[in-house]
């Protein structure tokens, strides 16, 4: 007989899965030099490969969230982790631009339902202030997964002698998680429905018209798309920027260590943001105001820090400012996802899928845009970084325009 789960154990499932998703994503960016050399790819072509993941992620986000609401997170998350783990391993078998594009697309199709599924899982098992903390922990571990990946990829490539074998190793990690989750997890607390009855599984129509007719939901989606424009630079192009963009001539290990610093700090930011959001809510007795203020500070700080990083040549100063920018980026995360749970209610998985679809669109365009800008400007990195900073500042404007009374259910 299974021992009853606790909400803390559920958060552990969410945290480890979030870490695994970013490990598999960031591995591709860290292995860029070996992949580009082996397949003879340009910056634009590498950007297209990075975006292949995003196109699939965008297309399958809403179906993934819809399925999480109707089938429950246990079935959905087990299936998609098995799927993407197989295509993580298959990435090592790519032999051309076209074959690699297909592998990355199918990998993205698997990962698409992950965070809507996690949101559904947390909606079933948590309520009130615990939700912000749970989202903070989840996103912190996703960042830490990305932070350890660069050095892990370098180590596995050196140990196995090939970037291709490294992806097979990462694929097996996902298979192990899926087995553990299927055996141990249950969709609802023992002998009861969800902690919050407003999130109970339903089969009524999703209120797309009501959501899209409310100014808050389109703006919530827009801000997440703009956030992803910046964040996907870190997960896709940062190692190349550190290695090639400033003339520092860093070796692979140094590049890997520096690439992890912003994501390490971002993970701490997610934990801090979840607690800070709860404290601001209690101080003002106004959850909507707390989310909006924290998001505006985060977006504005990220844009300003990226612009400031262009003024310095010292590697420590540049990486430090980029790390603070990503810290500011992640101050917005618990607020965005708790807003989804509050506004979405019974259909929180579907609304999570809608917002994450918008995020995937911004993230999908980001790698291709960066690669194209580098090729047409003869690798003038200041140009894409300025565009990313501008996206962050527009994201702050989106939160400023949201109607305060519609940020709660």
mmCIF file of C-alpha atoms in Angstrom:
data_model
loop_
_atom_site.group_PDB
_atom_site.id
_atom_site.type_symbol
_atom_site.label_atom_id
_atom_site.label_comp_id
_atom_site.label_asym_id
_atom_site.label_seq_id
_atom_site.Cartn_x
_atom_site.Cartn_y
_atom_site.Cartn_z
ATOM 1 C CA UNK A 1 0.000 0.000 0.000
ATOM 2 C CA UNK A 2 1.324 3.465 -0.929
ATOM 3 C CA UNK A 3 2.147 5.879 1.857
ATOM 4 C CA UNK A 4 0.040 9.071 1.642
ATOM 5 C CA UNK A 5 1.713 11.954 -0.152
ATOM 6 C CA UNK A 6 2.216 15.359 1.417
ATOM 7 C CA UNK A 7 2.202 18.729 -0.321
ATOM 8 C CA UNK A 8 5.968 18.964 0.300
ATOM 9 C CA UNK A 9 6.519 15.712 -1.583
ATOM 10 C CA UNK A 10 4.365 17.016 -4.420
ATOM 11 C CA UNK A 11 6.579 20.117 -4.548
ATOM 12 C CA UNK A 12 9.581 17.777 -4.772
ATOM 13 C CA UNK A 13 8.071 16.148 -7.876
ATOM 14 C CA UNK A 14 7.462 19.595 -9.377
ATOM 15 C CA UNK A 15 10.960 20.848 -8.513
ATOM 16 C CA UNK A 16 12.852 17.832 -9.861
ATOM 17 C CA UNK A 17 10.814 17.787 -13.047
ATOM 18 C CA UNK A 18 11.403 21.507 -13.595
ATOM 19 C CA UNK A 19 15.139 20.922 -13.108
ATOM 20 C CA UNK A 20 15.086 18.074 -15.630
ATOM 21 C CA UNK A 21 13.326 20.157 -18.284
ATOM 22 C CA UNK A 22 15.978 22.863 -18.219
ATOM 23 C CA UNK A 23 18.833 20.393 -18.074
ATOM 24 C CA UNK A 24 17.660 18.893 -21.359
ATOM 25 C CA UNK A 25 17.100 22.325 -22.955
ATOM 26 C CA UNK A 26 20.343 24.015 -21.930
ATOM 27 C CA UNK A 27 22.428 20.979 -22.923
ATOM 28 C CA UNK A 28 21.864 21.816 -26.591
ATOM 29 C CA UNK A 29 23.148 25.379 -26.197
ATOM 30 C CA UNK A 30 26.247 24.286 -24.294
ATOM 31 C CA UNK A 31 27.062 21.663 -26.947
ATOM 32 C CA UNK A 32 26.648 24.280 -29.737
ATOM 33 C CA UNK A 33 30.326 24.401 -30.839
ATOM 34 C CA UNK A 34 30.567 20.625 -31.220
ATOM 35 C CA UNK A 35 27.167 20.352 -32.936
ATOM 36 C CA UNK A 36 27.823 23.287 -35.287
ATOM 37 C CA UNK A 37 31.254 21.922 -36.227
ATOM 38 C CA UNK A 38 30.008 18.358 -36.715
ATOM 39 C CA UNK A 39 27.037 19.390 -38.870
ATOM 40 C CA UNK A 40 28.695 22.460 -40.498
ATOM 41 C CA UNK A 41 26.054 24.952 -39.361
ATOM 42 C CA UNK A 42 25.993 28.777 -39.407
ATOM 43 C CA UNK A 43 24.700 31.036 -36.622
ATOM 44 C CA UNK A 44 21.392 31.441 -38.468
ATOM 45 C CA UNK A 45 21.026 27.681 -38.860
ATOM 46 C CA UNK A 46 21.800 27.115 -35.172
ATOM 47 C CA UNK A 47 19.153 29.723 -34.375
ATOM 48 C CA UNK A 48 16.666 27.800 -36.498
ATOM 49 C CA UNK A 49 17.452 24.597 -34.589
ATOM 50 C CA UNK A 50 16.988 26.354 -31.251
ATOM 51 C CA UNK A 51 13.674 27.702 -32.499
ATOM 52 C CA UNK A 52 12.495 24.271 -33.661
ATOM 53 C CA UNK A 53 12.000 23.362 -30.011
ATOM 54 C CA UNK A 54 10.035 26.578 -29.518
ATOM 55 C CA UNK A 55 7.638 26.071 -32.436
ATOM 56 C CA UNK A 56 6.610 22.658 -31.115
ATOM 57 C CA UNK A 57 6.481 23.979 -27.557
ATOM 58 C CA UNK A 58 4.142 26.734 -28.689
ATOM 59 C CA UNK A 59 1.847 24.484 -30.732
ATOM 60 C CA UNK A 60 1.346 21.869 -28.010
ATOM 61 C CA UNK A 61 1.155 24.051 -24.890
ATOM 62 C CA UNK A 62 -2.612 24.598 -24.910
ATOM 63 C CA UNK A 63 -3.436 20.936 -25.743
ATOM 64 C CA UNK A 64 -1.078 19.922 -22.926
ATOM 65 C CA UNK A 65 -2.813 22.193 -20.418
ATOM 66 C CA UNK A 66 -6.254 21.060 -21.582
ATOM 67 C CA UNK A 67 -5.253 17.413 -21.159
ATOM 68 C CA UNK A 68 -3.855 18.111 -17.677
ATOM 69 C CA UNK A 69 -7.230 19.539 -16.623
ATOM 70 C CA UNK A 70 -9.173 16.568 -17.968
ATOM 71 C CA UNK A 71 -6.891 13.556 -17.553
ATOM 72 C CA UNK A 72 -5.008 14.665 -14.449
ATOM 73 C CA UNK A 73 -1.300 15.441 -14.119
ATOM 74 C CA UNK A 74 -0.211 11.870 -13.325
ATOM 75 C CA UNK A 75 -1.093 10.482 -16.747
ATOM 76 C CA UNK A 76 -0.068 13.577 -18.669
ATOM 77 C CA UNK A 77 3.322 14.160 -17.051
ATOM 78 C CA UNK A 78 4.341 10.500 -17.226
ATOM 79 C CA UNK A 79 3.556 10.368 -20.943
ATOM 80 C CA UNK A 80 5.288 13.578 -21.902
ATOM 81 C CA UNK A 81 8.446 12.872 -19.883
ATOM 82 C CA UNK A 82 8.751 9.478 -21.570
ATOM 83 C CA UNK A 83 8.256 11.162 -24.948
ATOM 84 C CA UNK A 84 10.777 13.961 -24.567
ATOM 85 C CA UNK A 85 13.376 11.699 -22.927
ATOM 86 C CA UNK A 86 13.313 9.434 -25.964
ATOM 87 C CA UNK A 87 13.888 12.384 -28.288
ATOM 88 C CA UNK A 88 16.588 13.814 -26.024
ATOM 89 C CA UNK A 89 18.474 10.578 -26.530
ATOM 90 C CA UNK A 90 17.633 10.579 -30.256
ATOM 91 C CA UNK A 91 19.190 14.052 -30.628
ATOM 92 C CA UNK A 92 22.556 12.322 -30.519
ATOM 93 C CA UNK A 93 21.692 10.468 -33.720
ATOM 94 C CA UNK A 94 21.076 13.548 -35.909
ATOM 95 C CA UNK A 95 23.131 13.633 -39.117
ATOM 96 C CA UNK A 96 22.020 16.866 -40.848
ATOM 97 C CA UNK A 97 20.274 20.196 -40.340
ATOM 98 C CA UNK A 98 16.910 18.684 -41.308
ATOM 99 C CA UNK A 99 17.223 15.622 -39.082
ATOM 100 C CA UNK A 100 18.329 17.726 -36.112
ATOM 101 C CA UNK A 101 15.423 20.130 -36.684
ATOM 102 C CA UNK A 102 12.990 17.200 -36.536
ATOM 103 C CA UNK A 103 14.564 15.856 -33.339
ATOM 104 C CA UNK A 104 14.385 19.251 -31.625
ATOM 105 C CA UNK A 105 10.797 19.786 -32.801
ATOM 106 C CA UNK A 106 9.655 16.427 -31.437
ATOM 107 C CA UNK A 107 11.556 17.058 -28.210
ATOM 108 C CA UNK A 108 9.715 20.387 -27.849
ATOM 109 C CA UNK A 109 6.364 18.706 -28.493
ATOM 110 C CA UNK A 110 7.017 16.494 -25.482
ATOM 111 C CA UNK A 111 8.095 19.273 -23.127
ATOM 112 C CA UNK A 112 5.143 21.482 -24.087
ATOM 113 C CA UNK A 113 2.732 20.148 -21.483
ATOM 114 C CA UNK A 114 5.219 20.152 -18.617
ATOM 115 C CA UNK A 115 4.577 23.455 -16.860
ATOM 116 C CA UNK A 116 0.801 23.452 -17.461
ATOM 117 C CA UNK A 117 0.841 19.949 -15.961
ATOM 118 C CA UNK A 118 2.902 21.126 -12.992
ATOM 119 C CA UNK A 119 0.527 24.077 -12.525
ATOM 120 C CA UNK A 120 -2.448 21.698 -12.526
ATOM 121 C CA UNK A 121 -0.664 19.464 -10.016
ATOM 122 C CA UNK A 122 0.090 22.375 -7.672
ATOM 123 C CA UNK A 123 -3.454 23.731 -8.050
ATOM 124 C CA UNK A 124 -4.769 20.347 -6.871
ATOM 125 C CA UNK A 125 -2.440 20.117 -3.873
ATOM 126 C CA UNK A 126 -1.932 23.701 -2.629
ATOM 127 C CA UNK A 127 -3.974 26.767 -1.774
ATOM 128 C CA UNK A 128 -3.527 30.364 -0.607
ATOM 129 C CA UNK A 129 0.010 31.624 0.132
ATOM 130 C CA UNK A 130 1.419 28.111 -0.336
ATOM 131 C CA UNK A 131 0.845 28.467 -4.081
ATOM 132 C CA UNK A 132 3.292 31.341 -4.496
ATOM 133 C CA UNK A 133 5.892 29.425 -2.486
ATOM 134 C CA UNK A 134 5.330 26.272 -4.543
ATOM 135 C CA UNK A 135 5.719 28.161 -7.815
ATOM 136 C CA UNK A 136 8.832 29.878 -6.458
ATOM 137 C CA UNK A 137 10.414 26.536 -5.544
ATOM 138 C CA UNK A 138 9.478 25.006 -8.904
ATOM 139 C CA UNK A 139 11.009 27.796 -10.942
ATOM 140 C CA UNK A 140 14.064 27.997 -8.694
ATOM 141 C CA UNK A 141 14.870 24.369 -9.422
ATOM 142 C CA UNK A 142 14.290 24.892 -13.142
ATOM 143 C CA UNK A 143 16.943 27.623 -13.095
ATOM 144 C CA UNK A 144 19.320 25.545 -11.013
ATOM 145 C CA UNK A 145 18.909 22.710 -13.481
ATOM 146 C CA UNK A 146 20.006 25.115 -16.201
ATOM 147 C CA UNK A 147 22.833 26.406 -13.984
ATOM 148 C CA UNK A 148 24.468 23.010 -13.465
ATOM 149 C CA UNK A 149 23.913 21.875 -17.049
ATOM 150 C CA UNK A 150 26.831 23.698 -18.753
ATOM 151 C CA UNK A 151 29.489 22.161 -16.526
ATOM 152 C CA UNK A 152 27.620 18.831 -16.551
ATOM 153 C CA UNK A 153 27.554 18.787 -20.356
ATOM 154 C CA UNK A 154 31.276 19.536 -20.556
ATOM 155 C CA UNK A 155 31.978 16.746 -18.067
ATOM 156 C CA UNK A 156 29.764 14.172 -19.801
ATOM 157 C CA UNK A 157 31.131 15.034 -23.255
ATOM 158 C CA UNK A 158 34.685 14.619 -21.990
ATOM 159 C CA UNK A 159 33.792 11.385 -20.155
ATOM 160 C CA UNK A 160 31.975 9.787 -23.097
ATOM 161 C CA UNK A 161 34.091 11.355 -25.843
ATOM 162 C CA UNK A 162 31.102 12.654 -27.812
ATOM 163 C CA UNK A 163 28.258 15.161 -27.584
ATOM 164 C CA UNK A 164 26.081 12.462 -29.148
ATOM 165 C CA UNK A 165 26.570 10.068 -26.232
ATOM 166 C CA UNK A 166 25.952 12.892 -23.772
ATOM 167 C CA UNK A 167 22.378 13.302 -25.032
ATOM 168 C CA UNK A 168 21.748 9.580 -24.595
ATOM 169 C CA UNK A 169 22.835 9.890 -20.955
ATOM 170 C CA UNK A 170 20.446 12.809 -20.385
ATOM 171 C CA UNK A 171 17.595 10.870 -21.995
ATOM 172 C CA UNK A 172 17.957 8.054 -19.447
ATOM 173 C CA UNK A 173 17.608 10.536 -16.565
ATOM 174 C CA UNK A 174 14.095 11.393 -17.782
ATOM 175 C CA UNK A 175 13.087 7.760 -18.073
ATOM 176 C CA UNK A 176 14.082 7.230 -14.443
ATOM 177 C CA UNK A 177 12.010 10.218 -13.284
ATOM 178 C CA UNK A 178 8.916 8.999 -15.182
ATOM 179 C CA UNK A 179 9.120 5.571 -13.511
ATOM 180 C CA UNK A 180 9.415 7.156 -10.042
ATOM 181 C CA UNK A 181 6.534 9.582 -10.639
ATOM 182 C CA UNK A 182 4.128 6.977 -12.006
ATOM 183 C CA UNK A 183 4.703 4.659 -9.066
ATOM 184 C CA UNK A 184 4.413 7.292 -6.329
ATOM 185 C CA UNK A 185 2.232 10.234 -7.392
ATOM 186 C CA UNK A 186 -1.543 10.607 -7.087
ATOM 187 C CA UNK A 187 -3.628 13.410 -8.599
ATOM 188 C CA UNK A 188 -5.356 14.490 -5.355
ATOM 189 C CA UNK A 189 -4.751 14.280 -1.607
ATOM 190 C CA UNK A 190 -5.584 10.890 -0.077
ATOM 191 C CA UNK A 191 -9.327 10.379 0.414
ATOM 192 C CA UNK A 192 -10.256 13.863 -0.796
ATOM 193 C CA UNK A 193 -10.606 16.080 -3.806
ATOM 194 C CA UNK A 194 -8.289 18.998 -4.553
ATOM 195 C CA UNK A 195 -7.271 21.275 -1.680
ATOM 196 C CA UNK A 196 -9.102 24.092 -3.490
ATOM 197 C CA UNK A 197 -12.501 22.938 -4.744
ATOM 198 C CA UNK A 198 -12.489 25.620 -7.446
ATOM 199 C CA UNK A 199 -9.786 23.605 -9.218
ATOM 200 C CA UNK A 200 -11.622 20.287 -9.270
ATOM 201 C CA UNK A 201 -11.443 18.391 -12.568
ATOM 202 C CA UNK A 202 -14.197 19.473 -14.938
ATOM 203 C CA UNK A 203 -15.361 18.839 -18.447
ATOM 204 C CA UNK A 204 -17.163 22.117 -19.067
ATOM 205 C CA UNK A 205 -16.030 24.330 -21.975
ATOM 206 C CA UNK A 206 -12.928 26.452 -21.460
ATOM 207 C CA UNK A 207 -13.982 30.158 -21.382
ATOM 208 C CA UNK A 208 -11.664 31.324 -24.174
ATOM 209 C CA UNK A 209 -13.943 34.203 -25.196
ATOM 210 C CA UNK A 210 -14.239 35.502 -21.639
ATOM 211 C CA UNK A 211 -10.475 35.342 -21.144
ATOM 212 C CA UNK A 212 -9.525 36.989 -24.419
ATOM 213 C CA UNK A 213 -12.199 39.653 -23.982
ATOM 214 C CA UNK A 214 -10.646 40.631 -20.655
ATOM 215 C CA UNK A 215 -7.679 42.970 -21.117
ATOM 216 C CA UNK A 216 -5.692 41.258 -18.368
ATOM 217 C CA UNK A 217 -5.312 37.864 -20.065
ATOM 218 C CA UNK A 218 -3.889 39.206 -23.386
ATOM 219 C CA UNK A 219 -1.521 41.459 -21.434
ATOM 220 C CA UNK A 220 -0.532 38.528 -19.191
ATOM 221 C CA UNK A 221 0.315 36.559 -22.329
ATOM 222 C CA UNK A 222 2.154 39.498 -23.922
ATOM 223 C CA UNK A 223 4.361 40.088 -20.880
ATOM 224 C CA UNK A 224 5.274 36.400 -20.787
ATOM 225 C CA UNK A 225 6.204 36.438 -24.477
ATOM 226 C CA UNK A 226 8.467 39.451 -23.887
ATOM 227 C CA UNK A 227 9.991 37.806 -20.818
ATOM 228 C CA UNK A 228 10.808 34.739 -22.907
ATOM 229 C CA UNK A 229 12.584 36.821 -25.547
ATOM 230 C CA UNK A 230 15.138 37.657 -22.883
ATOM 231 C CA UNK A 231 15.214 34.371 -20.991
ATOM 232 C CA UNK A 232 15.756 32.232 -24.069
ATOM 233 C CA UNK A 233 18.893 34.239 -24.838
ATOM 234 C CA UNK A 234 20.360 32.845 -21.621
ATOM 235 C CA UNK A 235 19.414 29.243 -22.367
ATOM 236 C CA UNK A 236 20.399 29.332 -26.048
ATOM 237 C CA UNK A 237 23.042 31.968 -26.800
ATOM 238 C CA UNK A 238 24.807 32.933 -23.555
ATOM 239 C CA UNK A 239 27.612 30.329 -23.853
ATOM 240 C CA UNK A 240 28.357 31.538 -27.385
ATOM 241 C CA UNK A 241 28.281 35.183 -26.254
ATOM 242 C CA UNK A 242 30.784 34.511 -23.471
ATOM 243 C CA UNK A 243 32.999 32.433 -25.740
ATOM 244 C CA UNK A 244 32.896 34.623 -28.854
ATOM 245 C CA UNK A 245 31.147 37.926 -28.208
ATOM 246 C CA UNK A 246 33.632 39.985 -26.198
ATOM 247 C CA UNK A 247 37.007 38.669 -27.354
ATOM 248 C CA UNK A 248 37.829 37.028 -24.008
ATOM 249 C CA UNK A 249 39.052 33.695 -25.474
ATOM 250 C CA UNK A 250 37.576 31.636 -22.637
ATOM 251 C CA UNK A 251 38.028 27.860 -22.563
ATOM 252 C CA UNK A 252 35.094 25.429 -22.367
ATOM 253 C CA UNK A 253 35.184 24.916 -18.593
ATOM 254 C CA UNK A 254 35.368 28.628 -17.815
ATOM 255 C CA UNK A 255 32.557 29.335 -20.260
ATOM 256 C CA UNK A 256 30.453 26.599 -18.676
ATOM 257 C CA UNK A 257 30.999 27.948 -15.164
ATOM 258 C CA UNK A 258 30.209 31.541 -16.152
ATOM 259 C CA UNK A 259 27.123 30.435 -18.115
ATOM 260 C CA UNK A 260 25.695 28.893 -14.967
ATOM 261 C CA UNK A 261 26.092 31.976 -12.774
ATOM 262 C CA UNK A 262 23.008 33.894 -14.072
ATOM 263 C CA UNK A 263 20.793 30.816 -13.777
ATOM 264 C CA UNK A 264 22.108 30.077 -10.282
ATOM 265 C CA UNK A 265 21.202 33.586 -9.178
ATOM 266 C CA UNK A 266 17.849 33.339 -10.980
ATOM 267 C CA UNK A 267 16.959 30.257 -8.941
ATOM 268 C CA UNK A 268 17.603 32.180 -5.740
ATOM 269 C CA UNK A 269 15.436 34.971 -7.136
ATOM 270 C CA UNK A 270 12.508 32.585 -7.668
ATOM 271 C CA UNK A 271 12.633 31.499 -4.035
ATOM 272 C CA UNK A 272 12.974 35.083 -2.876
ATOM 273 C CA UNK A 273 10.160 36.265 -5.156
ATOM 274 C CA UNK A 274 7.709 33.679 -3.820
ATOM 275 C CA UNK A 275 8.330 34.792 -0.235
ATOM 276 C CA UNK A 276 8.465 38.471 -1.133
ATOM 277 C CA UNK A 277 5.175 38.200 -2.988
ATOM 278 C CA UNK A 278 3.482 36.726 0.079
ATOM 279 C CA UNK A 279 4.947 39.421 2.348
ATOM 280 C CA UNK A 280 3.893 42.258 0.049
ATOM 281 C CA UNK A 281 0.419 40.747 -0.223
ATOM 282 C CA UNK A 282 0.121 40.585 3.567
ATOM 283 C CA UNK A 283 1.531 44.113 3.973
ATOM 284 C CA UNK A 284 -0.840 45.716 1.464
ATOM 285 C CA UNK A 285 -3.652 43.189 1.900
ATOM 286 C CA UNK A 286 -3.765 43.264 -1.897
ATOM 287 C CA UNK A 287 -2.414 40.303 -3.918
ATOM 288 C CA UNK A 288 -2.973 42.006 -7.279
ATOM 289 C CA UNK A 289 -0.949 45.068 -6.289
ATOM 290 C CA UNK A 290 1.884 42.894 -4.960
ATOM 291 C CA UNK A 291 2.124 40.916 -8.209
ATOM 292 C CA UNK A 292 2.059 44.029 -10.363
ATOM 293 C CA UNK A 293 4.677 45.984 -8.397
ATOM 294 C CA UNK A 294 7.069 43.040 -8.231
ATOM 295 C CA UNK A 295 6.677 42.370 -11.965
ATOM 296 C CA UNK A 296 7.278 45.994 -12.979
ATOM 297 C CA UNK A 297 10.406 46.144 -10.809
ATOM 298 C CA UNK A 298 11.614 42.856 -12.301
ATOM 299 C CA UNK A 299 11.074 43.777 -15.940
ATOM 300 C CA UNK A 300 12.557 47.270 -15.580
ATOM 301 C CA UNK A 301 15.581 46.023 -13.662
ATOM 302 C CA UNK A 302 16.315 43.327 -16.253
ATOM 303 C CA UNK A 303 16.262 45.790 -19.159
ATOM 304 C CA UNK A 304 18.455 48.345 -17.377
ATOM 305 C CA UNK A 305 21.048 45.765 -16.292
ATOM 306 C CA UNK A 306 21.421 44.319 -19.805
ATOM 307 C CA UNK A 307 21.995 47.786 -21.257
ATOM 308 C CA UNK A 308 24.498 48.524 -18.487
ATOM 309 C CA UNK A 309 26.431 45.316 -19.232
ATOM 310 C CA UNK A 310 27.296 46.683 -22.683
ATOM 311 C CA UNK A 311 29.289 49.515 -21.079
ATOM 312 C CA UNK A 312 31.899 47.212 -19.497
ATOM 313 C CA UNK A 313 34.674 44.938 -20.785
ATOM 314 C CA UNK A 314 35.630 43.138 -17.577
ATOM 315 C CA UNK A 315 34.185 39.571 -17.688
ATOM 316 C CA UNK A 316 33.232 39.562 -14.007
ATOM 317 C CA UNK A 317 31.345 42.849 -14.336
ATOM 318 C CA UNK A 318 29.548 41.800 -17.527
ATOM 319 C CA UNK A 319 28.513 38.391 -16.174
ATOM 320 C CA UNK A 320 27.521 40.005 -12.862
ATOM 321 C CA UNK A 321 25.189 42.476 -14.579
ATOM 322 C CA UNK A 322 23.720 39.757 -16.794
ATOM 323 C CA UNK A 323 23.154 37.653 -13.671
ATOM 324 C CA UNK A 324 21.371 40.516 -11.892
ATOM 325 C CA UNK A 325 19.271 41.018 -15.034
ATOM 326 C CA UNK A 326 18.156 37.381 -14.883
ATOM 327 C CA UNK A 327 17.507 37.722 -11.150
ATOM 328 C CA UNK A 328 15.173 40.602 -12.001
ATOM 329 C CA UNK A 329 13.629 38.486 -14.792
ATOM 330 C CA UNK A 330 12.633 35.828 -12.277
ATOM 331 C CA UNK A 331 11.118 38.228 -9.776
ATOM 332 C CA UNK A 332 8.145 38.148 -12.149
ATOM 333 C CA UNK A 333 7.687 34.362 -12.240
ATOM 334 C CA UNK A 334 5.644 33.497 -9.105
ATOM 335 C CA UNK A 335 3.340 36.446 -9.789
ATOM 336 C CA UNK A 336 2.668 35.368 -13.367
ATOM 337 C CA UNK A 337 1.929 31.757 -12.466
ATOM 338 C CA UNK A 338 -0.122 32.435 -9.340
ATOM 339 C CA UNK A 339 -2.195 34.857 -11.420
ATOM 340 C CA UNK A 340 -2.829 31.974 -13.831
ATOM 341 C CA UNK A 341 -3.999 29.728 -10.996
ATOM 342 C CA UNK A 342 -6.241 32.418 -9.526
ATOM 343 C CA UNK A 343 -7.776 33.656 -12.784
ATOM 344 C CA UNK A 344 -7.943 30.196 -14.410
ATOM 345 C CA UNK A 345 -9.641 28.447 -11.478
ATOM 346 C CA UNK A 346 -11.093 25.159 -12.740
ATOM 347 C CA UNK A 347 -9.293 25.652 -16.049
ATOM 348 C CA UNK A 348 -5.909 26.715 -14.632
ATOM 349 C CA UNK A 349 -4.111 24.150 -16.802
ATOM 350 C CA UNK A 350 -5.648 25.550 -19.981
ATOM 351 C CA UNK A 351 -4.846 29.150 -19.031
ATOM 352 C CA UNK A 352 -1.298 28.098 -18.101
ATOM 353 C CA UNK A 353 -1.032 26.550 -21.558
ATOM 354 C CA UNK A 354 -2.267 29.770 -23.179
ATOM 355 C CA UNK A 355 0.248 31.953 -21.322
ATOM 356 C CA UNK A 356 3.068 29.503 -21.911
ATOM 357 C CA UNK A 357 2.132 29.362 -25.608
ATOM 358 C CA UNK A 358 2.673 33.108 -25.767
ATOM 359 C CA UNK A 359 5.948 32.626 -23.927
ATOM 360 C CA UNK A 360 6.965 29.938 -26.389
ATOM 361 C CA UNK A 361 6.215 32.290 -29.292
ATOM 362 C CA UNK A 362 8.519 34.960 -27.863
ATOM 363 C CA UNK A 363 11.119 32.363 -27.013
ATOM 364 C CA UNK A 364 10.866 30.714 -30.424
ATOM 365 C CA UNK A 365 11.472 33.958 -32.269
ATOM 366 C CA UNK A 366 14.319 34.950 -29.952
ATOM 367 C CA UNK A 367 17.054 32.438 -30.960
ATOM 368 C CA UNK A 368 16.412 32.876 -34.689
ATOM 369 C CA UNK A 369 16.341 36.654 -34.348
ATOM 370 C CA UNK A 370 19.616 36.674 -32.403
ATOM 371 C CA UNK A 371 21.307 34.385 -34.929
ATOM 372 C CA UNK A 372 20.067 36.471 -37.859
ATOM 373 C CA UNK A 373 21.136 39.760 -36.248
ATOM 374 C CA UNK A 374 24.597 38.335 -35.622
ATOM 375 C CA UNK A 375 24.976 37.264 -39.247
ATOM 376 C CA UNK A 376 23.723 40.546 -40.778
ATOM 377 C CA UNK A 377 25.727 42.773 -38.381
ATOM 378 C CA UNK A 378 28.957 40.754 -38.604
ATOM 379 C CA UNK A 379 28.480 39.480 -35.041
ATOM 380 C CA UNK A 380 27.825 42.820 -33.335
ATOM 381 C CA UNK A 381 26.395 41.397 -30.105
ATOM 382 C CA UNK A 382 25.288 44.808 -28.817
ATOM 383 C CA UNK A 383 22.438 44.815 -31.354
ATOM 384 C CA UNK A 384 20.522 41.697 -30.147
ATOM 385 C CA UNK A 385 21.208 42.605 -26.515
ATOM 386 C CA UNK A 386 19.693 46.049 -27.027
ATOM 387 C CA UNK A 387 16.616 44.457 -28.617
ATOM 388 C CA UNK A 388 16.269 42.114 -25.631
ATOM 389 C CA UNK A 389 16.549 45.020 -23.174
ATOM 390 C CA UNK A 390 13.793 46.823 -25.075
ATOM 391 C CA UNK A 391 11.556 43.753 -24.813
ATOM 392 C CA UNK A 392 11.956 43.767 -21.035
ATOM 393 C CA UNK A 393 10.976 47.427 -20.772
ATOM 394 C CA UNK A 394 7.831 46.851 -22.842
ATOM 395 C CA UNK A 395 7.005 43.934 -20.521
ATOM 396 C CA UNK A 396 6.992 46.345 -17.579
ATOM 397 C CA UNK A 397 4.500 48.482 -19.483
ATOM 398 C CA UNK A 398 2.194 45.455 -19.942
ATOM 399 C CA UNK A 399 1.936 44.970 -16.178
ATOM 400 C CA UNK A 400 1.316 48.688 -15.670
ATOM 401 C CA UNK A 401 -1.654 48.494 -18.072
ATOM 402 C CA UNK A 402 -3.319 45.472 -16.451
ATOM 403 C CA UNK A 403 -6.617 46.111 -14.684
ATOM 404 C CA UNK A 404 -6.020 45.609 -11.002
ATOM 405 C CA UNK A 405 -9.434 44.153 -10.220
ATOM 406 C CA UNK A 406 -9.072 41.404 -12.830
ATOM 407 C CA UNK A 407 -5.861 39.937 -11.424
ATOM 408 C CA UNK A 408 -7.888 37.883 -8.955
ATOM 409 C CA UNK A 409 -10.542 35.240 -9.515
#
